[in-house]
Amino acid sequence: MGKLNLNINDVAPWVTKAEVNAMDALATVANRALHEGTLPGSDFLGWVNLPSSITEAQIEEIEESAVQLRTLCDVVVVVGIGGSYLGAKAVIDALTSSFDWLETKRENPVVVYAGNNISEDYLHELMEYLDDKSFGIINISKSGTTTEPALSFRILKNELEKKVGRDEARKRIVAITDASKGALRTLAVKEEYKTFVIPDDVGGRYSVLTPVGLLPIAVAGINIRLLVQGALEMEKKTDQTTPFKDNLAAIYAVTRNELYKKGKKIEILANFHPKLQYFAEWWKQLFGESEGKENKGIFNAAVNFTTDLHSMGQWIQEGERTIFETTISIDTPNKKMTIPHDQADLDGLNYLEGKRVDEVNKMAELGTRIAHVDGGVPNIVVSIPELTPYYIGQLIYFFEKACGISGYLLGVNPFDQPGVEAYKANMFALLEKPGFEKETEEIKKRL
Ligand code: PA5
């Protein structure tokens, strides 16, 4: 079986292998702290052992619930924001057909999302789409009080109950939330919804391998056992007994921190497969929310190539030299397509005749890497053999572990997100939410 690989050859001359290796001891301490809980954020380390601690009974319960939703629903709406939907969407998009949602003869329900925005048009259009569909809802909120999903759920629940009645609606709604706290828990108990618990010690952005990610992923027809198995493989390969030289997550964490110290303040995650767009969104949240605090942290951005080579490519090649690039590379595509002969050859492409499309993509990838390095953009490559649940599982755990180590190397608590509250407080003040009277008065003076 192949494996995830990391190539940091192209970060030199900005960062040398010697500089990376010199961080061995600190990275090892940071990794150990994740296992022993000795640094800030130790209440949120449940994700570290998730792949090895998930039980057969837990997997079966998730699979059973997925079967129920798959049987009753043509469409399942996943309601959640941030860590409560990005992991599921990342995996589902990466592992299903790009045109899956257009398929009419379906084996699996269509999975759509709500509660990740407050757009009236989006919600209205979603309701129009659901109008003639048999749908169900997975409502996910760890705190159980987040406005965006709560608001969307209220509208969806109302529609579903109108459509199928309260008793049938109950069978099609699953709530994933805290074990005892929050409005969603209260609602779920009252309405007798099927529920799953988000463990207290797993933060939203690290929750994809809990029911938060696993239930929607199973509903989409993806083998969650293989996903967990891949993550487990990476858990073992990055554990606290693994020497730094073999711990790819630690090496990636160190490399990006060394680049940051040299003024490379922006990391762009590049992919050459449109299916990975949301994997990058998940990655952006993971690193951005974990490290961007105390006025420091790499700014995380993402590009989809070759698409964005025709938009952001210019900036990357010749703009301010404050970026580095991490490319997710897929060794072998899942499908095969060769380039046909054309008698007239008016497009001049006969020189590619008989080649796989992926050969062209790979040369674009290599050519881009060389060009960007030549242009002053250090490059890291993270590659997996193919896009399968097993390797996506590896990739998820690899980045989670790297993020924990990286945050500690940076000197921040990678498991809190105090900055997210600022907009909420203003929004509540502006909406005149009960309890925010003083804030309402203050903010109105500023308008
Ligand atoms: O990583 C996080 O903790 C956040 O992104 C949360 O997942 C997000 O804010 C949603 O919170 P909740 O699940 O409590 O609704």
Short mmCIF file of C-alpha atoms and ligand atoms in Angstrom, two decimals:
data_model
loop_
_atom_site.label_atom_id
_atom_site.label_comp_id
_atom_site.label_asym_id
_atom_site.label_seq_id
_atom_site.Cartn_x
_atom_site.Cartn_y
_atom_site.Cartn_z
CA MET A 1 0.00 0.00 0.00
CA GLY A 2 1.29 3.48 -0.88
CA LYS A 3 1.59 6.25 1.61
CA LEU A 4 1.40 9.96 2.19
CA ASN A 5 4.67 11.70 1.36
CA LEU A 6 6.17 15.07 2.20
CA ASN A 7 8.77 16.80 0.04
CA ILE A 8 10.47 19.92 1.38
CA ASN A 9 13.36 20.01 -1.12
CA ASP A 10 12.01 23.20 -2.66
CA VAL A 11 12.03 25.32 0.48
CA ALA A 12 15.77 25.76 0.12
CA PRO A 13 17.50 28.20 -0.08
CA TRP A 14 14.96 30.09 2.08
CA VAL A 15 15.01 27.39 4.74
CA THR A 16 17.69 24.71 4.78
CA LYS A 17 17.36 21.09 5.91
CA ALA A 18 19.80 21.92 8.71
CA GLU A 19 17.47 24.66 9.97
CA VAL A 20 14.56 22.23 9.91
CA ASN A 21 16.53 19.53 11.70
CA ALA A 22 17.68 22.01 14.33
CA MET A 23 14.04 22.23 15.47
CA ASP A 24 13.92 18.50 16.24
CA ALA A 25 13.88 18.90 20.04
CA LEU A 26 11.26 21.68 20.13
CA ALA A 27 8.97 19.89 17.68
CA THR A 28 9.29 16.70 19.69
CA VAL A 29 8.34 18.57 22.87
CA ALA A 30 5.34 20.11 21.06
CA ASN A 31 4.21 16.70 19.81
CA ARG A 32 4.62 15.17 23.24
CA ALA A 33 2.57 18.01 24.74
CA LEU A 34 -0.31 17.07 22.43
CA HIS A 35 -0.23 13.53 23.82
CA GLU A 36 0.37 14.47 27.45
CA GLY A 37 -1.69 17.64 27.67
CA THR A 38 1.02 19.78 29.19
CA LEU A 39 0.51 23.01 27.21
CA PRO A 40 -2.42 25.49 26.87
CA GLY A 41 -5.50 23.99 25.23
CA SER A 42 -5.04 20.65 26.96
CA ASP A 43 -8.82 20.41 27.45
CA PHE A 44 -9.22 20.05 23.69
CA LEU A 45 -6.96 17.17 22.82
CA GLY A 46 -9.60 14.49 22.32
CA TRP A 47 -8.92 14.53 18.56
CA VAL A 48 -5.37 13.20 19.06
CA ASN A 49 -6.58 9.66 19.77
CA LEU A 50 -9.90 9.75 17.92
CA PRO A 51 -8.94 7.25 15.19
CA SER A 52 -7.66 4.68 17.69
CA SER A 53 -10.39 5.24 20.26
CA ILE A 54 -13.48 5.11 18.05
CA THR A 55 -15.31 1.87 18.82
CA GLU A 56 -17.08 -0.61 16.57
CA ALA A 57 -20.33 0.23 18.37
CA GLN A 58 -19.88 3.95 17.59
CA ILE A 59 -19.21 3.26 13.92
CA GLU A 60 -22.23 0.94 13.73
CA GLU A 61 -24.48 3.53 15.35
CA ILE A 62 -23.39 6.12 12.78
CA GLU A 63 -23.89 3.67 9.91
CA GLU A 64 -27.37 2.73 11.17
CA SER A 65 -28.40 6.35 11.38
CA ALA A 66 -27.01 6.94 7.90
CA VAL A 67 -29.05 4.01 6.54
CA GLN A 68 -32.20 5.46 8.09
CA LEU A 69 -31.61 8.85 6.45
CA ARG A 70 -30.61 7.23 3.15
CA THR A 71 -33.81 5.18 3.16
CA LEU A 72 -36.16 8.05 3.99
CA CYS A 73 -34.57 10.94 2.12
CA ASP A 74 -33.57 11.92 -1.42
CA VAL A 75 -31.81 14.98 -0.05
CA VAL A 76 -30.09 15.47 3.30
CA VAL A 77 -29.39 19.01 4.45
CA VAL A 78 -26.32 19.30 6.66
CA VAL A 79 -26.83 22.34 8.89
CA GLY A 80 -23.69 23.71 10.50
CA ILE A 81 -20.96 26.33 10.21
CA GLY A 82 -17.16 26.25 10.45
CA GLY A 83 -15.95 22.99 11.92
CA SER A 84 -19.53 21.75 12.00
CA TYR A 85 -19.74 21.38 8.21
CA LEU A 86 -16.37 21.97 6.50
CA GLY A 87 -14.91 18.52 7.26
CA ALA A 88 -17.96 16.72 5.90
CA LYS A 89 -18.08 18.86 2.76
CA ALA A 90 -14.33 18.51 2.23
CA VAL A 91 -14.50 14.71 2.31
CA ILE A 92 -17.77 14.33 0.41
CA ASP A 93 -16.62 16.64 -2.40
CA ALA A 94 -13.21 14.94 -2.62
CA LEU A 95 -14.69 11.45 -2.86
CA THR A 96 -17.78 11.82 -5.01
CA SER A 97 -18.25 12.65 -8.67
CA SER A 98 -17.89 16.33 -9.56
CA PHE A 99 -21.35 16.06 -11.13
CA ASP A 100 -22.86 13.93 -8.40
CA TRP A 101 -25.54 16.46 -7.52
CA LEU A 102 -26.81 16.44 -11.12
CA GLU A 103 -27.27 12.66 -11.20
CA THR A 104 -30.91 11.69 -11.42
CA LYS A 105 -30.56 7.92 -11.05
CA ARG A 106 -29.05 7.92 -7.59
CA GLU A 107 -27.76 5.39 -5.13
CA ASN A 108 -27.04 8.03 -2.50
CA PRO A 109 -29.01 11.03 -1.30
CA VAL A 110 -27.87 14.45 -2.43
CA VAL A 111 -26.12 16.21 0.44
CA VAL A 112 -26.60 19.98 0.55
CA TYR A 113 -25.60 22.49 3.21
CA ALA A 114 -27.25 25.25 5.20
CA GLY A 115 -26.49 27.25 8.32
CA ASN A 116 -23.09 28.35 7.02
CA ASN A 117 -24.39 31.77 5.93
CA ILE A 118 -27.31 34.10 6.63
CA SER A 119 -28.24 34.84 3.04
CA GLU A 120 -31.97 35.17 2.54
CA ASP A 121 -31.60 34.35 -1.16
CA TYR A 122 -29.65 31.18 -0.35
CA LEU A 123 -32.27 29.97 2.10
CA HIS A 124 -35.12 30.83 -0.23
CA GLU A 125 -33.46 29.03 -3.13
CA LEU A 126 -32.75 26.04 -0.89
CA MET A 127 -36.43 25.87 0.05
CA GLU A 128 -37.39 26.08 -3.61
CA TYR A 129 -35.01 23.22 -4.38
CA LEU A 130 -36.37 21.12 -1.51
CA ASP A 131 -39.98 21.85 -2.38
CA ASP A 132 -40.60 18.67 -4.39
CA LYS A 133 -37.96 16.54 -2.61
CA SER A 134 -38.13 14.12 0.23
CA PHE A 135 -35.57 15.59 2.61
CA GLY A 136 -34.02 15.17 6.04
CA ILE A 137 -31.74 17.27 8.23
CA ILE A 138 -28.54 16.69 10.15
CA ASN A 139 -28.29 19.64 12.50
CA ILE A 140 -24.78 20.12 13.87
CA SER A 141 -23.68 22.61 16.48
CA LYS A 142 -21.26 21.87 19.28
CA SER A 143 -22.31 24.85 21.37
CA GLY A 144 -25.89 24.43 20.21
CA THR A 145 -26.31 28.20 20.24
CA THR A 146 -24.66 29.42 17.01
CA THR A 147 -27.00 31.84 15.24
CA GLU A 148 -26.42 30.81 11.61
CA PRO A 149 -27.31 27.10 11.96
CA ALA A 150 -30.04 27.80 14.55
CA LEU A 151 -31.77 30.20 12.18
CA SER A 152 -31.51 27.88 9.16
CA PHE A 153 -32.70 24.93 11.21
CA ARG A 154 -35.75 26.80 12.43
CA ILE A 155 -36.77 27.47 8.81
CA LEU A 156 -35.97 23.94 7.61
CA LYS A 157 -37.72 22.25 10.51
CA ASN A 158 -40.80 24.36 9.94
CA GLU A 159 -40.87 23.38 6.24
CA LEU A 160 -40.26 19.71 6.93
CA GLU A 161 -42.98 19.51 9.57
CA LYS A 162 -45.43 21.27 7.25
CA LYS A 163 -44.57 18.80 4.54
CA VAL A 164 -44.49 15.44 6.32
CA GLY A 165 -45.91 16.13 9.77
CA ARG A 166 -44.13 16.31 13.09
CA ASP A 167 -43.85 12.57 13.70
CA GLU A 168 -42.29 11.79 10.33
CA ALA A 169 -40.04 14.88 10.60
CA ARG A 170 -38.63 13.50 13.85
CA LYS A 171 -37.45 10.38 12.02
CA ARG A 172 -35.61 12.51 9.46
CA ILE A 173 -33.84 14.87 11.83
CA VAL A 174 -30.59 14.04 13.59
CA ALA A 175 -28.97 16.45 16.04
CA ILE A 176 -25.24 16.41 16.75
CA THR A 177 -24.31 18.56 19.71
CA ASP A 178 -22.96 18.77 23.24
CA ALA A 179 -23.90 15.94 25.61
CA SER A 180 -25.94 18.13 27.92
CA LYS A 181 -25.65 21.88 27.21
CA GLY A 182 -27.07 24.28 24.64
CA ALA A 183 -30.35 25.09 22.93
CA LEU A 184 -29.94 22.32 20.36
CA ARG A 185 -29.63 19.68 23.10
CA THR A 186 -32.77 21.04 24.79
CA LEU A 187 -34.65 21.00 21.48
CA ALA A 188 -33.42 17.51 20.58
CA VAL A 189 -34.51 16.11 23.94
CA LYS A 190 -37.92 17.74 23.69
CA GLU A 191 -38.51 16.60 20.10
CA GLU A 192 -36.94 13.19 20.73
CA TYR A 193 -34.52 13.46 17.81
CA LYS A 194 -31.85 10.89 17.25
CA THR A 195 -28.71 12.52 18.67
CA PHE A 196 -24.96 12.11 18.60
CA VAL A 197 -22.57 13.75 21.02
CA ILE A 198 -19.63 15.95 20.08
CA PRO A 199 -17.07 15.12 22.76
CA ASP A 200 -16.26 18.01 25.10
CA ASP A 201 -12.56 17.69 24.37
CA VAL A 202 -12.83 17.94 20.58
CA GLY A 203 -13.08 21.45 19.09
CA GLY A 204 -15.17 22.08 15.98
CA ARG A 205 -12.31 22.27 13.49
CA TYR A 206 -10.87 18.98 14.77
CA SER A 207 -14.21 17.16 14.74
CA VAL A 208 -14.40 15.61 11.28
CA LEU A 209 -13.64 12.14 12.66
CA THR A 210 -16.54 12.34 15.16
CA PRO A 211 -20.21 11.97 14.11
CA VAL A 212 -19.98 15.64 13.00
CA GLY A 213 -18.13 14.51 9.88
CA LEU A 214 -18.73 10.78 9.86
CA LEU A 215 -22.54 10.83 9.74
CA PRO A 216 -22.90 13.12 6.68
CA ILE A 217 -20.00 11.30 5.01
CA ALA A 218 -21.69 7.93 5.58
CA VAL A 219 -24.99 9.35 4.30
CA ALA A 220 -23.17 10.29 1.09
CA GLY A 221 -22.26 6.61 0.64
CA ILE A 222 -18.58 6.91 1.56
CA ASN A 223 -16.88 4.15 3.55
CA ILE A 224 -16.17 5.78 6.91
CA ARG A 225 -14.30 2.73 8.17
CA LEU A 226 -11.61 3.25 5.54
CA LEU A 227 -11.47 6.96 6.33
CA VAL A 228 -10.87 6.20 10.03
CA GLN A 229 -8.38 3.47 9.12
CA GLY A 230 -6.33 5.96 7.09
CA ALA A 231 -6.40 8.45 9.95
CA LEU A 232 -5.36 5.70 12.36
CA GLU A 233 -2.36 4.90 10.18
CA MET A 234 -1.28 8.54 10.41
CA GLU A 235 -2.00 8.65 14.16
CA LYS A 236 0.50 5.81 14.61
CA LYS A 237 3.07 7.37 12.27
CA THR A 238 3.06 10.69 14.11
CA ASP A 239 2.76 9.50 17.70
CA GLN A 240 5.08 10.65 20.47
CA THR A 241 7.46 7.74 20.01
CA THR A 242 8.07 8.61 16.35
CA PRO A 243 11.47 10.30 15.90
CA PHE A 244 11.33 13.76 14.34
CA LYS A 245 13.06 12.59 11.15
CA ASP A 246 10.17 10.16 10.49
CA ASN A 247 7.33 12.36 11.71
CA LEU A 248 6.05 14.04 8.56
CA ALA A 249 3.48 16.15 10.41
CA ALA A 250 6.22 17.55 12.67
CA ILE A 251 8.52 18.24 9.71
CA TYR A 252 5.74 20.09 7.87
CA ALA A 253 4.93 22.08 11.03
CA VAL A 254 8.56 23.06 11.51
CA THR A 255 9.13 23.92 7.86
CA ARG A 256 6.18 26.30 7.64
CA ASN A 257 7.20 27.96 10.93
CA GLU A 258 10.77 28.44 9.71
CA LEU A 259 9.45 29.98 6.50
CA TYR A 260 7.25 32.29 8.58
CA LYS A 261 10.29 33.43 10.56
CA LYS A 262 11.96 34.31 7.25
CA GLY A 263 9.09 36.61 6.27
CA LYS A 264 6.96 34.15 4.35
CA LYS A 265 3.76 35.21 6.06
CA ILE A 266 1.24 33.68 3.67
CA GLU A 267 0.77 30.01 2.88
CA ILE A 268 -1.24 29.08 -0.17
CA LEU A 269 -2.56 25.54 -0.40
CA ALA A 270 -2.59 24.56 -4.05
CA ASN A 271 -4.37 21.64 -5.66
CA PHE A 272 -4.72 20.48 -9.23
CA HIS A 273 -8.09 18.77 -8.76
CA PRO A 274 -11.29 20.79 -8.38
CA LYS A 275 -12.64 18.14 -6.01
CA LEU A 276 -10.16 19.37 -3.41
CA GLN A 277 -11.48 22.92 -3.26
CA TYR A 278 -13.35 22.30 -0.03
CA PHE A 279 -10.54 20.25 1.43
CA ALA A 280 -8.59 23.50 1.20
CA GLU A 281 -11.47 25.36 2.87
CA TRP A 282 -11.32 22.85 5.74
CA TRP A 283 -7.52 23.30 5.91
CA LYS A 284 -7.88 27.11 5.92
CA GLN A 285 -10.16 26.95 8.94
CA LEU A 286 -7.99 24.40 10.70
CA PHE A 287 -4.82 26.47 10.48
CA GLY A 288 -6.32 29.98 10.34
CA GLU A 289 -8.47 29.57 13.44
CA SER A 290 -5.76 27.67 15.30
CA GLU A 291 -2.83 30.01 14.67
CA GLY A 292 -4.15 33.46 13.82
CA LYS A 293 -4.08 35.08 17.26
CA GLU A 294 -2.00 37.35 19.49
CA ASN A 295 -1.19 39.38 16.37
CA LYS A 296 0.68 36.52 14.76
CA GLY A 297 0.17 33.51 12.53
CA ILE A 298 0.56 32.57 8.89
CA PHE A 299 -2.31 33.79 6.68
CA ASN A 300 -3.87 30.77 4.99
CA ALA A 301 -5.16 31.02 1.46
CA ALA A 302 -6.01 28.44 -1.17
CA VAL A 303 -5.82 28.20 -4.93
CA ASN A 304 -7.30 25.71 -7.37
CA PHE A 305 -4.96 25.04 -10.25
CA THR A 306 -4.76 25.20 -13.13
CA THR A 307 -7.92 27.37 -12.88
CA ASP A 308 -6.34 30.01 -10.64
CA LEU A 309 -3.08 30.10 -12.59
CA HIS A 310 -5.16 32.25 -14.91
CA SER A 311 -6.18 34.59 -12.11
CA MET A 312 -3.94 34.55 -9.03
CA GLY A 313 -1.05 33.00 -10.97
CA GLN A 314 0.32 36.43 -11.84
CA TRP A 315 0.41 37.54 -8.19
CA ILE A 316 1.98 34.31 -7.06
CA GLN A 317 4.68 34.52 -9.73
CA GLU A 318 5.57 38.20 -9.40
CA GLY A 319 3.73 39.84 -6.48
CA GLU A 320 5.11 40.64 -3.04
CA ARG A 321 7.53 37.87 -2.00
CA THR A 322 5.82 37.01 1.26
CA ILE A 323 4.25 33.71 0.27
CA PHE A 324 5.06 30.06 0.20
CA GLU A 325 3.08 27.30 -1.41
CA THR A 326 2.00 23.87 -0.21
CA THR A 327 0.81 21.64 -3.03
CA ILE A 328 -1.46 18.68 -2.43
CA SER A 329 -0.50 16.23 -5.14
CA ILE A 330 -2.43 13.10 -6.12
CA ASP A 331 -0.18 10.44 -7.66
CA THR A 332 -2.79 8.60 -9.75
CA PRO A 333 -6.27 9.66 -10.83
CA ASN A 334 -9.20 7.33 -10.18
CA LYS A 335 -10.48 7.49 -13.75
CA LYS A 336 -8.73 7.08 -17.08
CA MET A 337 -9.02 9.34 -20.12
CA THR A 338 -6.63 9.60 -23.05
CA ILE A 339 -6.32 12.41 -25.58
CA PRO A 340 -7.73 11.39 -28.99
CA HIS A 341 -6.18 11.85 -32.46
CA ASP A 342 -7.63 14.61 -34.61
CA GLN A 343 -7.14 14.40 -38.36
CA ALA A 344 -7.00 18.16 -38.97
CA ASP A 345 -5.03 18.95 -35.80
CA LEU A 346 -6.19 22.56 -36.01
CA ASP A 347 -5.69 22.96 -32.27
CA GLY A 348 -2.11 21.65 -32.62
CA LEU A 349 -2.63 19.08 -29.89
CA ASN A 350 -1.74 15.92 -31.79
CA TYR A 351 1.63 15.87 -30.02
CA LEU A 352 -0.34 14.86 -26.94
CA GLU A 353 -2.26 12.11 -28.76
CA GLY A 354 -2.60 8.93 -26.69
CA LYS A 355 -1.39 10.57 -23.47
CA ARG A 356 -3.47 10.49 -20.31
CA VAL A 357 -5.00 13.85 -19.39
CA ASP A 358 -3.29 13.42 -16.03
CA GLU A 359 0.12 13.46 -17.72
CA VAL A 360 -0.65 16.97 -18.93
CA ASN A 361 -1.92 17.93 -15.47
CA LYS A 362 1.24 16.53 -13.87
CA MET A 363 3.45 18.56 -16.21
CA ALA A 364 1.39 21.64 -15.38
CA GLU A 365 1.97 20.84 -11.71
CA LEU A 366 5.71 20.36 -12.14
CA GLY A 367 6.03 23.37 -14.42
CA THR A 368 4.15 25.51 -11.92
CA ARG A 369 6.31 24.35 -9.05
CA ILE A 370 9.53 25.13 -10.91
CA ALA A 371 8.20 28.52 -12.05
CA HIS A 372 7.06 29.50 -8.57
CA VAL A 373 10.31 28.43 -6.93
CA ASP A 374 12.20 30.37 -9.62
CA GLY A 375 9.95 33.33 -8.81
CA GLY A 376 10.83 33.24 -5.11
CA VAL A 377 8.00 31.10 -3.76
CA PRO A 378 9.22 28.19 -1.62
CA ASN A 379 7.26 25.00 -2.23
CA ILE A 380 6.25 22.07 -0.06
CA VAL A 381 4.57 19.02 -1.61
CA VAL A 382 2.22 16.74 0.31
CA SER A 383 1.29 13.80 -1.89
CA ILE A 384 -1.05 10.86 -1.55
CA PRO A 385 -1.28 7.87 -3.92
CA GLU A 386 -4.92 8.40 -4.85
CA LEU A 387 -8.15 10.07 -3.81
CA THR A 388 -9.73 7.38 -1.63
CA PRO A 389 -11.31 7.42 1.83
CA TYR A 390 -8.18 5.78 3.25
CA TYR A 391 -5.77 8.41 1.96
CA ILE A 392 -8.10 11.31 2.72
CA GLY A 393 -8.19 9.93 6.27
CA GLN A 394 -4.39 10.05 6.34
CA LEU A 395 -4.36 13.59 4.98
CA ILE A 396 -6.88 14.81 7.57
CA TYR A 397 -4.92 13.47 10.51
CA PHE A 398 -1.61 14.62 9.02
CA PHE A 399 -2.82 18.23 8.84
CA GLU A 400 -4.51 18.09 12.27
CA LYS A 401 -1.35 16.83 13.92
CA ALA A 402 0.80 19.31 12.04
CA CYS A 403 -1.52 22.12 13.09
CA GLY A 404 -1.30 21.23 16.78
CA ILE A 405 2.50 21.06 16.65
CA SER A 406 2.73 24.20 14.54
CA GLY A 407 0.56 26.22 16.93
CA TYR A 408 2.71 25.24 19.88
CA LEU A 409 5.89 26.10 17.95
CA LEU A 410 4.38 29.50 17.21
CA GLY A 411 3.65 29.95 20.90
CA VAL A 412 -0.16 30.14 20.75
CA ASN A 413 -2.98 27.98 22.04
CA PRO A 414 -4.09 26.24 18.82
CA PHE A 415 -7.38 25.08 20.34
CA ASP A 416 -9.25 28.27 21.17
CA GLN A 417 -10.81 30.93 18.95
CA PRO A 418 -11.53 34.01 21.08
CA GLY A 419 -11.52 36.30 18.04
CA VAL A 420 -14.63 34.69 16.57
CA GLU A 421 -16.77 36.29 19.28
CA ALA A 422 -16.17 39.91 18.20
CA TYR A 423 -18.54 39.97 15.23
CA LYS A 424 -21.17 38.01 17.14
CA ALA A 425 -21.26 40.56 19.97
CA ASN A 426 -21.71 43.42 17.47
CA MET A 427 -24.37 41.52 15.53
CA PHE A 428 -26.35 40.79 18.70
CA ALA A 429 -26.04 44.43 19.79
CA LEU A 430 -27.25 45.61 16.39
CA LEU A 431 -30.12 43.12 16.43
CA GLU A 432 -31.05 44.33 19.93
CA LYS A 433 -30.85 40.84 21.38
CA PRO A 434 -32.17 40.72 24.96
CA GLY A 435 -29.25 40.95 27.36
CA PHE A 436 -27.23 43.18 24.98
CA GLU A 437 -28.95 46.50 25.88
CA LYS A 438 -25.74 48.25 26.93
CA GLU A 439 -23.85 47.07 23.84
CA THR A 440 -26.77 48.18 21.64
CA GLU A 441 -26.62 51.67 23.10
CA GLU A 442 -22.82 51.82 22.62
CA ILE A 443 -22.78 50.55 19.05
CA LYS A 444 -25.62 52.81 17.95
CA LYS A 445 -23.52 55.82 18.94
CA ARG A 446 -20.95 54.70 16.40
CA LEU A 447 -23.33 54.50 13.45
O1 PA5 B 1 -13.71 25.27 15.13
C1 PA5 B 1 -14.62 25.79 15.75
O2 PA5 B 1 -14.76 25.61 16.95
C2 PA5 B 1 -15.64 26.67 15.07
O3 PA5 B 1 -15.41 26.81 13.72
C3 PA5 B 1 -17.02 26.07 15.21
O4 PA5 B 1 -17.04 24.81 14.62
C4 PA5 B 1 -18.08 26.96 14.60
O5 PA5 B 1 -18.00 28.24 15.13
C5 PA5 B 1 -19.45 26.41 14.84
O6 PA5 B 1 -19.71 26.27 16.21
P1 PA5 B 1 -20.83 25.34 16.75
O7 PA5 B 1 -20.53 23.94 16.31
O8 PA5 B 1 -20.76 25.49 18.24
O9 PA5 B 1 -22.13 25.82 16.19
#
